[in-house]
Amino acid sequence: PTATLTPTPTPPQPPIPTPEVDLTDRSLYAANLKPAFAGDVDLVPHAPHYFIQAELLPGPTPQVRGVERVRYVNQETTPLDAIYFRLYPNLPGYGGASQAGPVIVDNRFVSPTLEYADSALRVPLAAPLPPGAAADITLWFTATLPTSVTPGTAGSGLYGFFGGVYDLAGFYPTIPVYDDEGWNLEVAATFGDATFTDIAFHQVEFTLPGALQIVASGSVLEERPNSDGTTTWRLAAGPMRAFYLAASEHYRAISQEVNGATVNSWHLPGGEEGARTALSYATSSLATFEQLFGPYPYRELDVVAMPTTAFGMEYPGVIDIAQSFYGPNGGAFAISVVHEVAHQWWYNLVGNDQPDEPWLDESLCNYAVYLHYEAVDWPEMRDAMMNNIFWYRYNAARNLGIDRPVGGPVTGFDPANYINMVYSKGPLFLHAVRERMGDEAFFAALADYAATHRYGVAYPEDLMAAFRRHTTAPLDDLYTQWITGPP
Ligand SMILES: [Zn+2]
């Protein structure tokens, strides 16, 4: 046979050089944490550590272009032959696009493949990564933002450029949780939340036009004007479950301190009165939840008006609230702000599988609204939550014959019934557990659950185990009745 000379493939040329950065150094996250919690960086030394360098390119089709370098330690008990990254903008609910590559793992170019409707990038490893070992991954990415609402998506404001606001939820390739099910890679529904991630560290250098004000997870380390009219913001966000960023020329903030954290309430033109209202809801509920669920460790919490069709959306250190609430007709303004503040515990500090068991954070957050009004002694709002939100919607579903168990994945719900079950029936389960256990044991169990799984990931059985640590009363019947349904 004739010897075939295989041409040496030319490695792809990265558009931006590989960033030089020491991802074993977590010292800069002290800037993101209250002094008393600066040591928390050492509680999760093996959390994924991202360095993200990106630029927003405005225009008729706005894009974010960048590079990220990630130190990923295998925290599982089995070797991993690949590492996955979620490309959230490719999910149907996001209505955008994300492209990633080339990819370098430990100084070698690798050939990644797309799976799960292009929402998951499989990055193969040259050799399986043993438990405890670290991989060093660099990848280049381009995320394209929608500027109008695509039919069949979640609506405006989850991700895109709408009403003068850039909403960059999930713009960078993100490593999902690896657990008993393996990698969590499902194509999420167009309603409900799509992310399930480990707590992580994010150092970010984000460049955008100088006129834009950013609102982001974590703390700003530096704001550096460039000669071309852009500004580069350096930020540190960690330990946090994601890095989120929004930007607009129109954002202005008012602020207030709560227990060593600065709460900033960002508004768009005409929204200053609404921002004052949002600030009062956020500061009072932050104080309540620190009492009930343990300390908020970060120096900042941003509440930001967003032209979204949802009532609100939670991110680590940032909550988006529908801009429509900032006008004269506040509607569910208070409930939305308090609910999203509760997510700083149930979603960020204690993570859960949002696509597979959405009730674990959502039911807790909506019940937390009830707990807040109880704590601040506002009986009208407390009773409105119990009667008009929880019982009214649950009974409406029963009368329509669409009652079903609270548990299970978002994709298993009829979108029209999802709110009834997860936001109304779920809180009634928690209330039933509380009545069975008594207040003292119930509140001790919630604080225990928050402390045990702080910076970790929890599953429904972990919440039930926390309740059982504080009571000898049987709870299985309630769990079956409300959450799983009869076997
Ligand atoms: Zn929620």
CSV table of C-alpha atoms and ligand atoms in Angstrom, one decimal:
chain,number,residue,atom,x,y,z
A,1,PRO,CA,0.0,0.0,0.0
A,2,THR,CA,1.0,3.5,-0.6
A,3,ALA,CA,1.8,5.5,2.5
A,4,THR,CA,-0.6,8.4,2.9
A,5,LEU,CA,0.9,11.6,4.1
A,6,THR,CA,-1.7,13.1,6.4
A,7,PRO,CA,-1.4,16.9,6.3
A,8,THR,CA,-0.9,18.4,9.7
A,9,PRO,CA,-4.2,20.2,10.5
A,10,THR,CA,-3.7,23.9,11.0
A,11,PRO,CA,-5.0,24.7,14.5
A,12,PRO,CA,-7.9,27.2,14.5
A,13,GLN,CA,-6.8,30.7,15.1
A,14,PRO,CA,-8.4,32.1,18.2
A,15,PRO,CA,-9.8,35.6,17.7
A,16,ILE,CA,-8.5,36.8,21.1
A,17,PRO,CA,-5.4,35.4,22.8
A,18,THR,CA,-5.8,32.9,25.7
A,19,PRO,CA,-6.1,35.0,28.8
A,20,GLU,CA,-3.3,34.7,31.3
A,21,VAL,CA,-4.9,34.3,34.7
A,22,ASP,CA,-4.3,32.3,37.9
A,23,LEU,CA,-7.6,30.5,38.5
A,24,THR,CA,-6.4,29.0,41.8
A,25,ASP,CA,-6.3,32.5,43.3
A,26,ARG,CA,-9.7,33.4,44.9
A,27,SER,CA,-8.5,36.4,46.9
A,28,LEU,CA,-10.3,39.0,44.8
A,29,TYR,CA,-13.7,37.6,45.9
A,30,ALA,CA,-13.2,39.3,49.2
A,31,ALA,CA,-14.5,42.4,47.3
A,32,ASN,CA,-17.8,40.6,46.7
A,33,LEU,CA,-18.3,39.4,50.3
A,34,LYS,CA,-19.0,41.2,53.5
A,35,PRO,CA,-15.8,41.2,55.7
A,36,ALA,CA,-17.3,38.6,58.1
A,37,PHE,CA,-17.8,36.2,55.1
A,38,ALA,CA,-14.6,36.8,53.2
A,39,GLY,CA,-13.4,33.3,54.4
A,40,ASP,CA,-16.4,31.7,52.5
A,41,VAL,CA,-14.2,31.5,49.4
A,42,ASP,CA,-12.4,28.6,51.2
A,43,LEU,CA,-15.6,26.7,51.9
A,44,VAL,CA,-15.8,25.8,48.1
A,45,PRO,CA,-12.2,25.6,46.9
A,46,HIS,CA,-13.1,23.3,44.1
A,47,ALA,CA,-16.0,25.3,42.7
A,48,PRO,CA,-15.6,26.1,38.9
A,49,HIS,CA,-13.6,29.3,38.4
A,50,TYR,CA,-14.4,31.3,35.3
A,51,PHE,CA,-12.4,34.1,33.8
A,52,ILE,CA,-14.7,35.8,31.2
A,53,GLN,CA,-13.5,38.5,28.9
A,54,ALA,CA,-16.3,39.8,26.6
A,55,GLU,CA,-17.4,42.8,24.6
A,56,LEU,CA,-20.9,43.9,23.8
A,57,LEU,CA,-21.2,44.9,20.1
A,58,PRO,CA,-24.4,47.0,19.7
A,59,GLY,CA,-26.2,47.3,16.3
A,60,PRO,CA,-29.3,45.9,14.6
A,61,THR,CA,-28.2,42.4,15.6
A,62,PRO,CA,-26.4,43.0,19.0
A,63,GLN,CA,-23.8,40.4,20.0
A,64,VAL,CA,-21.5,39.6,22.9
A,65,ARG,CA,-18.2,38.3,21.7
A,66,GLY,CA,-15.6,36.9,24.1
A,67,VAL,CA,-13.4,34.2,25.5
A,68,GLU,CA,-13.6,32.4,28.8
A,69,ARG,CA,-11.1,30.3,30.6
A,70,VAL,CA,-12.4,27.9,33.3
A,71,ARG,CA,-10.7,25.8,35.9
A,72,TYR,CA,-13.0,22.8,36.5
A,73,VAL,CA,-12.3,20.3,39.2
A,74,ASN,CA,-14.0,16.9,39.1
A,75,GLN,CA,-15.9,17.0,42.3
A,76,GLU,CA,-17.7,13.6,41.6
A,77,THR,CA,-16.7,10.1,42.5
A,78,THR,CA,-16.3,8.9,38.9
A,79,PRO,CA,-13.9,9.9,36.2
A,80,LEU,CA,-15.3,12.3,33.5
A,81,ASP,CA,-14.5,11.7,29.9
A,82,ALA,CA,-16.0,15.0,28.8
A,83,ILE,CA,-17.1,18.3,30.2
A,84,TYR,CA,-20.3,20.0,29.0
A,85,PHE,CA,-21.1,23.6,28.5
A,86,ARG,CA,-24.7,24.9,28.2
A,87,LEU,CA,-25.2,27.4,25.4
A,88,TYR,CA,-28.4,28.9,26.9
A,89,PRO,CA,-29.2,31.4,24.1
A,90,ASN,CA,-29.8,28.4,21.8
A,91,LEU,CA,-32.6,27.1,24.0
A,92,PRO,CA,-36.1,27.8,22.6
A,93,GLY,CA,-37.0,29.9,25.6
A,94,TYR,CA,-34.1,32.4,25.0
A,95,GLY,CA,-34.8,33.1,21.3
A,96,GLY,CA,-31.2,34.0,20.6
A,97,ALA,CA,-28.1,32.1,19.4
A,98,SER,CA,-24.8,31.1,20.8
A,99,GLN,CA,-21.8,29.7,19.0
A,100,ALA,CA,-18.7,28.4,20.8
A,101,GLY,CA,-15.2,27.4,19.6
A,102,PRO,CA,-12.4,26.9,19.2
A,103,VAL,CA,-11.8,25.1,22.4
A,104,ILE,CA,-8.5,24.4,24.2
A,105,VAL,CA,-8.2,21.8,27.0
A,106,ASP,CA,-4.9,21.8,28.9
A,107,ASN,CA,-3.1,23.5,26.0
A,108,ARG,CA,-4.5,21.3,23.2
A,109,PHE,CA,-7.2,22.1,20.7
A,110,VAL,CA,-10.1,19.6,21.0
A,111,SER,CA,-13.1,19.0,18.7
A,112,PRO,CA,-16.3,19.7,20.6
A,113,THR,CA,-19.7,18.6,19.4
A,114,LEU,CA,-23.2,20.1,19.8
A,115,GLU,CA,-26.0,18.1,21.5
A,116,TYR,CA,-29.5,18.8,22.9
A,117,ALA,CA,-30.7,21.1,20.1
A,118,ASP,CA,-27.4,22.9,20.1
A,119,SER,CA,-27.9,23.9,23.7
A,120,ALA,CA,-25.1,21.7,25.0
A,121,LEU,CA,-21.4,21.7,23.9
A,122,ARG,CA,-19.6,18.4,24.6
A,123,VAL,CA,-15.9,19.1,25.2
A,124,PRO,CA,-14.0,15.8,25.0
A,125,LEU,CA,-11.0,15.2,27.3
A,126,ALA,CA,-7.9,13.5,26.0
A,127,ALA,CA,-7.9,11.2,29.0
A,128,PRO,CA,-10.7,10.8,31.6
A,129,LEU,CA,-10.5,13.4,34.4
A,130,PRO,CA,-10.1,11.5,37.7
A,131,PRO,CA,-12.0,12.7,40.8
A,132,GLY,CA,-10.2,15.6,42.4
A,133,ALA,CA,-8.3,16.5,39.2
A,134,ALA,CA,-8.6,19.8,37.4
A,135,ALA,CA,-9.1,20.6,33.7
A,136,ASP,CA,-8.1,24.0,32.3
A,137,ILE,CA,-10.5,24.9,29.4
A,138,THR,CA,-10.4,28.0,27.2
A,139,LEU,CA,-13.2,28.6,24.7
A,140,TRP,CA,-14.2,31.5,22.5
A,141,PHE,CA,-17.9,32.4,22.1
A,142,THR,CA,-20.4,34.6,20.3
A,143,ALA,CA,-23.8,35.2,21.7
A,144,THR,CA,-26.5,36.9,19.5
A,145,LEU,CA,-29.3,38.8,21.2
A,146,PRO,CA,-32.9,38.8,20.0
A,147,THR,CA,-34.4,42.3,19.6
A,148,SER,CA,-38.0,41.2,19.2
A,149,VAL,CA,-40.1,38.5,20.9
A,150,THR,CA,-40.1,35.2,18.9
A,151,PRO,CA,-43.5,33.4,19.1
A,152,GLY,CA,-43.1,30.3,21.3
A,153,THR,CA,-40.4,31.8,23.5
A,154,ALA,CA,-40.7,32.9,27.1
A,155,GLY,CA,-41.4,36.5,26.0
A,156,SER,CA,-39.3,39.6,26.3
A,157,GLY,CA,-36.8,40.3,28.9
A,158,LEU,CA,-35.2,36.9,29.7
A,159,TYR,CA,-32.5,37.5,27.2
A,160,GLY,CA,-32.0,40.1,24.5
A,161,PHE,CA,-32.2,43.8,23.8
A,162,PHE,CA,-35.6,45.2,24.5
A,163,GLY,CA,-36.8,48.7,25.5
A,164,GLY,CA,-33.3,50.1,25.6
A,165,VAL,CA,-32.1,47.4,28.0
A,166,TYR,CA,-29.5,44.7,27.3
A,167,ASP,CA,-30.5,41.6,29.3
A,168,LEU,CA,-27.6,39.2,29.2
A,169,ALA,CA,-28.9,36.2,31.2
A,170,GLY,CA,-26.7,33.1,30.4
A,171,PHE,CA,-24.7,34.8,27.7
A,172,TYR,CA,-21.5,32.8,28.4
A,173,PRO,CA,-21.0,29.0,28.0
A,174,THR,CA,-21.8,27.6,31.4
A,175,ILE,CA,-20.9,24.2,33.0
A,176,PRO,CA,-24.1,22.5,34.3
A,177,VAL,CA,-24.3,20.2,37.4
A,178,TYR,CA,-23.1,16.7,37.1
A,179,ASP,CA,-25.0,14.5,39.6
A,180,ASP,CA,-26.5,11.0,40.0
A,181,GLU,CA,-28.2,11.5,36.6
A,182,GLY,CA,-24.9,12.5,35.0
A,183,TRP,CA,-24.7,15.8,33.2
A,184,ASN,CA,-27.9,17.9,33.5
A,185,LEU,CA,-28.6,18.7,29.8
A,186,GLU,CA,-32.3,18.6,29.1
A,187,VAL,CA,-33.8,21.1,26.6
A,188,ALA,CA,-35.8,23.2,29.1
A,189,ALA,CA,-39.4,24.2,28.6
A,190,THR,CA,-40.1,27.8,27.3
A,191,PHE,CA,-41.6,28.6,30.7
A,192,GLY,CA,-40.0,28.1,34.1
A,193,ASP,CA,-36.3,28.3,34.7
A,194,ALA,CA,-33.7,26.6,32.6
A,195,THR,CA,-30.5,26.6,34.7
A,196,PHE,CA,-29.0,24.2,37.1
A,197,THR,CA,-25.4,25.0,38.1
A,198,ASP,CA,-22.9,24.6,40.8
A,199,ILE,CA,-21.8,27.6,42.9
A,200,ALA,CA,-18.8,29.1,41.1
A,201,PHE,CA,-16.3,32.0,40.9
A,202,HIS,CA,-16.5,34.5,38.1
A,203,GLN,CA,-14.0,37.2,37.3
A,204,VAL,CA,-15.2,39.2,34.4
A,205,GLU,CA,-13.8,41.9,32.2
A,206,PHE,CA,-16.8,43.3,30.2
A,207,THR,CA,-16.4,46.0,27.6
A,208,LEU,CA,-19.3,48.1,26.3
A,209,PRO,CA,-20.1,51.5,25.0
A,210,GLY,CA,-19.2,54.1,27.6
A,211,ALA,CA,-22.8,55.5,27.8
A,212,LEU,CA,-24.1,52.2,29.2
A,213,GLN,CA,-24.6,51.7,32.9
A,214,ILE,CA,-24.2,48.1,34.0
A,215,VAL,CA,-26.1,46.2,36.7
A,216,ALA,CA,-24.4,42.9,37.4
A,217,SER,CA,-23.8,40.0,39.8
A,218,GLY,CA,-21.0,40.6,42.3
A,219,SER,CA,-19.0,43.7,42.8
A,220,VAL,CA,-17.3,46.1,40.4
A,221,LEU,CA,-13.5,46.2,41.0
A,222,GLU,CA,-12.7,48.8,38.3
A,223,GLU,CA,-14.4,50.9,35.7
A,224,ARG,CA,-11.8,51.8,33.0
A,225,PRO,CA,-12.6,54.2,30.1
A,226,ASN,CA,-10.9,53.2,26.8
A,227,SER,CA,-9.7,55.6,24.1
A,228,ASP,CA,-12.3,54.3,21.6
A,229,GLY,CA,-15.3,55.5,23.8
A,230,THR,CA,-15.9,52.1,25.4
A,231,THR,CA,-15.6,51.3,29.0
A,232,THR,CA,-14.2,48.1,30.5
A,233,TRP,CA,-15.7,46.9,33.8
A,234,ARG,CA,-13.8,44.5,35.9
A,235,LEU,CA,-16.0,42.5,38.3
A,236,ALA,CA,-15.8,39.7,40.8
A,237,ALA,CA,-18.8,37.5,41.4
A,238,GLY,CA,-18.4,34.5,43.7
A,239,PRO,CA,-19.2,32.2,45.3
A,240,MET,CA,-22.3,32.7,43.2
A,241,ARG,CA,-24.4,30.3,41.0
A,242,ALA,CA,-24.0,32.4,37.8
A,243,PHE,CA,-22.8,35.7,36.5
A,244,TYR,CA,-25.6,38.0,35.3
A,245,LEU,CA,-25.4,41.4,33.6
A,246,ALA,CA,-27.9,44.0,32.3
A,247,ALA,CA,-27.0,47.4,30.8
A,248,SER,CA,-28.9,50.5,29.7
A,249,GLU,CA,-28.1,54.1,29.0
A,250,HIS,CA,-31.0,55.0,31.2
A,251,TYR,CA,-30.3,53.2,34.5
A,252,ARG,CA,-30.1,55.3,37.7
A,253,ALA,CA,-30.1,53.9,41.2
A,254,ILE,CA,-31.1,54.8,44.7
A,255,SER,CA,-29.5,52.8,47.6
A,256,GLN,CA,-29.9,51.8,51.2
A,257,GLU,CA,-27.8,49.6,53.6
A,258,VAL,CA,-29.1,46.5,55.2
A,259,ASN,CA,-26.9,44.6,57.7
A,260,GLY,CA,-23.7,45.6,55.8
A,261,ALA,CA,-25.1,45.0,52.3
A,262,THR,CA,-25.9,47.9,49.9
A,263,VAL,CA,-29.2,47.4,48.2
A,264,ASN,CA,-29.4,49.3,44.9
A,265,SER,CA,-32.7,49.9,43.2
A,266,TRP,CA,-32.2,50.7,39.5
A,267,HIS,CA,-34.9,52.4,37.5
A,268,LEU,CA,-35.6,53.6,34.0
A,269,PRO,CA,-36.9,57.1,33.2
A,270,GLY,CA,-40.0,57.9,35.1
A,271,GLY,CA,-39.5,55.0,37.5
A,272,GLU,CA,-38.0,56.8,40.4
A,273,GLU,CA,-41.0,56.6,42.7
A,274,GLY,CA,-41.3,52.9,41.8
A,275,ALA,CA,-37.6,52.4,42.6
A,276,ARG,CA,-38.2,53.8,46.1
A,277,THR,CA,-41.1,51.4,46.6
A,278,ALA,CA,-39.0,48.5,45.3
A,279,LEU,CA,-36.2,49.5,47.6
A,280,SER,CA,-38.4,49.4,50.6
A,281,TYR,CA,-39.8,46.0,49.7
A,282,ALA,CA,-36.3,44.6,49.0
A,283,THR,CA,-34.6,46.0,52.2
A,284,SER,CA,-37.4,44.8,54.5
A,285,SER,CA,-37.6,41.3,53.0
A,286,LEU,CA,-33.8,41.0,52.9
A,287,ALA,CA,-33.7,41.7,56.7
A,288,THR,CA,-36.6,39.2,57.3
A,289,PHE,CA,-34.9,36.4,55.3
A,290,GLU,CA,-31.5,36.9,57.0
A,291,GLN,CA,-33.4,36.3,60.3
A,292,LEU,CA,-35.2,33.2,59.0
A,293,PHE,CA,-32.7,31.6,56.6
A,294,GLY,CA,-29.2,32.8,57.7
A,295,PRO,CA,-26.9,35.7,56.6
A,296,TYR,CA,-26.8,37.2,53.1
A,297,PRO,CA,-23.0,37.1,52.6
A,298,TYR,CA,-22.6,39.6,49.7
A,299,ARG,CA,-21.9,43.3,49.9
A,300,GLU,CA,-24.5,44.1,47.3
A,301,LEU,CA,-28.0,43.3,46.0
A,302,ASP,CA,-29.3,45.0,42.9
A,303,VAL,CA,-33.0,45.3,42.2
A,304,VAL,CA,-33.5,46.3,38.5
A,305,ALA,CA,-36.4,47.4,36.4
A,306,MET,CA,-36.6,45.2,33.3
A,307,PRO,CA,-38.9,45.5,30.3
A,308,THR,CA,-40.0,41.9,30.7
A,309,THR,CA,-43.4,40.1,30.4
A,310,ALA,CA,-42.6,38.1,33.5
A,311,PHE,CA,-43.2,39.6,36.9
A,312,GLY,CA,-39.6,39.1,37.9
A,313,MET,CA,-36.5,36.9,37.5
A,314,GLU,CA,-33.8,35.9,40.0
A,315,TYR,CA,-30.1,36.0,39.5
A,316,PRO,CA,-27.3,35.8,42.0
A,317,GLY,CA,-27.0,39.3,43.6
A,318,VAL,CA,-29.5,40.7,41.1
A,319,ILE,CA,-33.3,40.6,40.9
A,320,ASP,CA,-35.1,41.7,37.7
A,321,ILE,CA,-38.6,43.2,38.3
A,322,ALA,CA,-41.1,44.0,35.6
A,323,GLN,CA,-40.9,47.6,34.6
A,324,SER,CA,-44.7,47.8,34.3
A,325,PHE,CA,-44.8,47.7,38.1
A,326,TYR,CA,-42.9,51.0,38.4
A,327,GLY,CA,-45.8,53.0,37.1
A,328,PRO,CA,-49.0,54.0,39.0
A,329,ASN,CA,-50.5,50.5,38.9
A,330,GLY,CA,-48.2,48.5,41.0
A,331,GLY,CA,-50.2,45.3,41.0
A,332,ALA,CA,-48.2,42.4,42.3
A,333,PHE,CA,-45.1,44.6,42.8
A,334,ALA,CA,-44.6,43.8,46.5
A,335,ILE,CA,-45.1,40.1,46.1
A,336,SER,CA,-42.7,39.9,43.1
A,337,VAL,CA,-39.9,41.8,44.9
A,338,VAL,CA,-40.1,39.8,48.1
A,339,HIS,CA,-40.4,36.5,46.1
A,340,GLU,CA,-37.2,37.3,44.1
A,341,VAL,CA,-35.3,38.4,47.2
A,342,ALA,CA,-36.1,34.9,48.7
A,343,HIS,CA,-34.4,33.4,45.7
A,344,GLN,CA,-31.1,34.7,47.0
A,345,TRP,CA,-31.4,31.8,49.4
A,346,TRP,CA,-33.5,29.3,47.4
A,347,TYR,CA,-31.7,29.1,44.1
A,348,ASN,CA,-28.5,31.0,44.7
A,349,LEU,CA,-27.1,30.0,48.1
A,350,VAL,CA,-28.9,26.7,48.0
A,351,GLY,CA,-29.1,25.4,44.5
A,352,ASN,CA,-31.6,23.0,43.1
A,353,ASP,CA,-32.5,21.3,39.8
A,354,GLN,CA,-34.8,24.1,38.5
A,355,PRO,CA,-35.9,22.2,35.3
A,356,ASP,CA,-36.5,18.9,37.1
A,357,GLU,CA,-37.9,20.0,40.5
A,358,PRO,CA,-38.9,23.6,40.2
A,359,TRP,CA,-41.1,23.5,43.3
A,360,LEU,CA,-38.1,23.1,45.6
A,361,ASP,CA,-37.1,26.8,45.1
A,362,GLU,CA,-40.3,28.3,43.7
A,363,SER,CA,-42.7,26.9,46.4
A,364,LEU,CA,-40.3,27.9,49.1
A,365,CYS,CA,-39.9,31.4,47.7
A,366,ASN,CA,-43.7,32.0,47.4
A,367,TYR,CA,-44.2,30.6,50.9
A,368,ALA,CA,-41.4,33.0,52.0
A,369,VAL,CA,-43.5,35.9,50.9
A,370,TYR,CA,-46.2,34.7,53.4
A,371,LEU,CA,-43.5,34.3,56.1
A,372,HIS,CA,-42.3,37.9,55.4
A,373,TYR,CA,-45.7,39.5,55.9
A,374,GLU,CA,-46.1,37.4,59.0
A,375,ALA,CA,-42.7,38.6,60.3
A,376,VAL,CA,-43.4,42.3,59.6
A,377,ASP,CA,-46.9,42.0,61.0
A,378,TRP,CA,-48.8,43.0,57.9
A,379,PRO,CA,-51.9,40.8,58.3
A,380,GLU,CA,-53.7,42.1,55.2
A,381,MET,CA,-50.8,41.0,52.9
A,382,ARG,CA,-50.2,37.8,54.9
A,383,ASP,CA,-53.9,36.8,54.5
A,384,ALA,CA,-54.0,37.8,50.9
A,385,MET,CA,-51.1,35.4,50.1
A,386,MET,CA,-52.8,32.6,51.9
A,387,ASN,CA,-56.3,33.1,50.7
A,388,ASN,CA,-56.0,34.9,47.3
A,389,ILE,CA,-52.8,33.4,46.0
A,390,PHE,CA,-52.4,30.0,47.6
A,391,TRP,CA,-55.9,28.7,48.3
A,392,TYR,CA,-57.8,30.6,45.5
A,393,ARG,CA,-55.5,29.3,42.7
A,394,TYR,CA,-55.3,25.8,44.1
A,395,ASN,CA,-59.0,25.6,44.5
A,396,ALA,CA,-59.5,27.0,41.0
A,397,ALA,CA,-57.3,24.2,39.6
A,398,ARG,CA,-59.3,21.6,41.6
A,399,ASN,CA,-62.6,23.0,40.3
A,400,LEU,CA,-61.3,22.8,36.8
A,401,GLY,CA,-60.2,19.2,37.3
A,402,ILE,CA,-56.6,19.9,36.6
A,403,ASP,CA,-55.1,19.3,40.1
A,404,ARG,CA,-51.9,17.2,40.0
A,405,PRO,CA,-48.9,16.6,42.2
A,406,VAL,CA,-46.6,19.6,42.8
A,407,GLY,CA,-43.4,17.6,42.1
A,408,GLY,CA,-41.9,16.7,38.8
A,409,PRO,CA,-40.2,18.6,35.9
A,410,VAL,CA,-41.3,21.8,34.3
A,411,THR,CA,-41.8,20.0,31.0
A,412,GLY,CA,-44.5,17.8,32.6
A,413,PHE,CA,-46.8,20.7,33.4
A,414,ASP,CA,-49.4,22.4,31.3
A,415,PRO,CA,-48.1,26.0,31.2
A,416,ALA,CA,-51.5,27.3,32.3
A,417,ASN,CA,-51.4,25.1,35.4
A,418,TYR,CA,-47.7,25.5,36.4
A,419,ILE,CA,-48.3,28.6,38.5
A,420,ASN,CA,-51.3,27.0,40.3
A,421,MET,CA,-49.3,23.9,41.3
A,422,VAL,CA,-45.8,25.2,41.9
A,423,TYR,CA,-46.6,28.7,43.3
A,424,SER,CA,-49.8,28.0,45.2
A,425,LYS,CA,-50.3,24.3,46.0
A,426,GLY,CA,-46.5,23.9,46.8
A,427,PRO,CA,-46.7,26.6,49.6
A,428,LEU,CA,-49.7,24.9,51.0
A,429,PHE,CA,-47.6,21.7,51.4
A,430,LEU,CA,-45.0,23.7,53.4
A,431,HIS,CA,-47.8,25.2,55.5
A,432,ALA,CA,-49.2,21.8,56.2
A,433,VAL,CA,-45.7,20.6,57.3
A,434,ARG,CA,-45.4,23.6,59.5
A,435,GLU,CA,-48.8,22.9,61.2
A,436,ARG,CA,-47.8,19.3,61.7
A,437,MET,CA,-44.3,20.1,63.2
A,438,GLY,CA,-45.1,23.3,65.1
A,439,ASP,CA,-43.5,26.7,64.4
A,440,GLU,CA,-40.4,26.3,66.5
A,441,ALA,CA,-39.3,23.0,64.8
A,442,PHE,CA,-40.4,24.2,61.3
A,443,PHE,CA,-38.3,27.4,61.4
A,444,ALA,CA,-35.3,25.5,62.9
A,445,ALA,CA,-35.6,23.0,60.1
A,446,LEU,CA,-35.6,25.7,57.4
A,447,ALA,CA,-32.6,27.4,58.9
A,448,ASP,CA,-30.9,24.0,59.2
A,449,TYR,CA,-31.7,23.2,55.5
A,450,ALA,CA,-30.3,26.6,54.5
A,451,ALA,CA,-27.1,26.2,56.5
A,452,THR,CA,-26.5,22.5,55.6
A,453,HIS,CA,-26.7,23.1,51.8
A,454,ARG,CA,-25.3,26.7,51.7
A,455,TYR,CA,-23.2,27.0,48.5
A,456,GLY,CA,-24.3,23.5,47.6
A,457,VAL,CA,-27.1,21.8,45.8
A,458,ALA,CA,-30.2,20.3,47.4
A,459,TYR,CA,-32.9,17.8,46.3
A,460,PRO,CA,-36.4,17.4,47.7
A,461,GLU,CA,-35.2,14.5,49.9
A,462,ASP,CA,-32.7,16.9,51.6
A,463,LEU,CA,-35.5,19.3,52.5
A,464,MET,CA,-37.6,16.4,53.9
A,465,ALA,CA,-34.5,15.1,55.8
A,466,ALA,CA,-34.1,18.6,57.4
A,467,PHE,CA,-37.7,18.6,58.5
A,468,ARG,CA,-37.2,15.1,60.0
A,469,ARG,CA,-34.2,16.2,61.9
A,470,HIS,CA,-36.5,18.5,63.8
A,471,THR,CA,-39.6,16.4,64.4
A,472,THR,CA,-40.8,12.9,65.2
A,473,ALA,CA,-44.2,13.7,63.6
A,474,PRO,CA,-44.8,11.6,60.4
A,475,LEU,CA,-44.5,13.6,57.2
A,476,ASP,CA,-44.6,11.0,54.5
A,477,ASP,CA,-48.4,11.3,54.2
A,478,LEU,CA,-48.2,15.0,53.5
A,479,TYR,CA,-45.4,14.5,51.0
A,480,THR,CA,-47.4,12.0,49.1
A,481,GLN,CA,-50.6,14.0,49.4
A,482,TRP,CA,-49.1,17.3,48.1
A,483,ILE,CA,-45.9,16.6,46.2
A,484,THR,CA,-45.7,13.2,44.6
A,485,GLY,CA,-49.3,12.0,44.5
A,486,PRO,CA,-50.1,8.3,45.4
A,487,PRO,CA,-47.7,5.8,43.9
B,1,ZN,ZN,-39.4,32.4,41.4
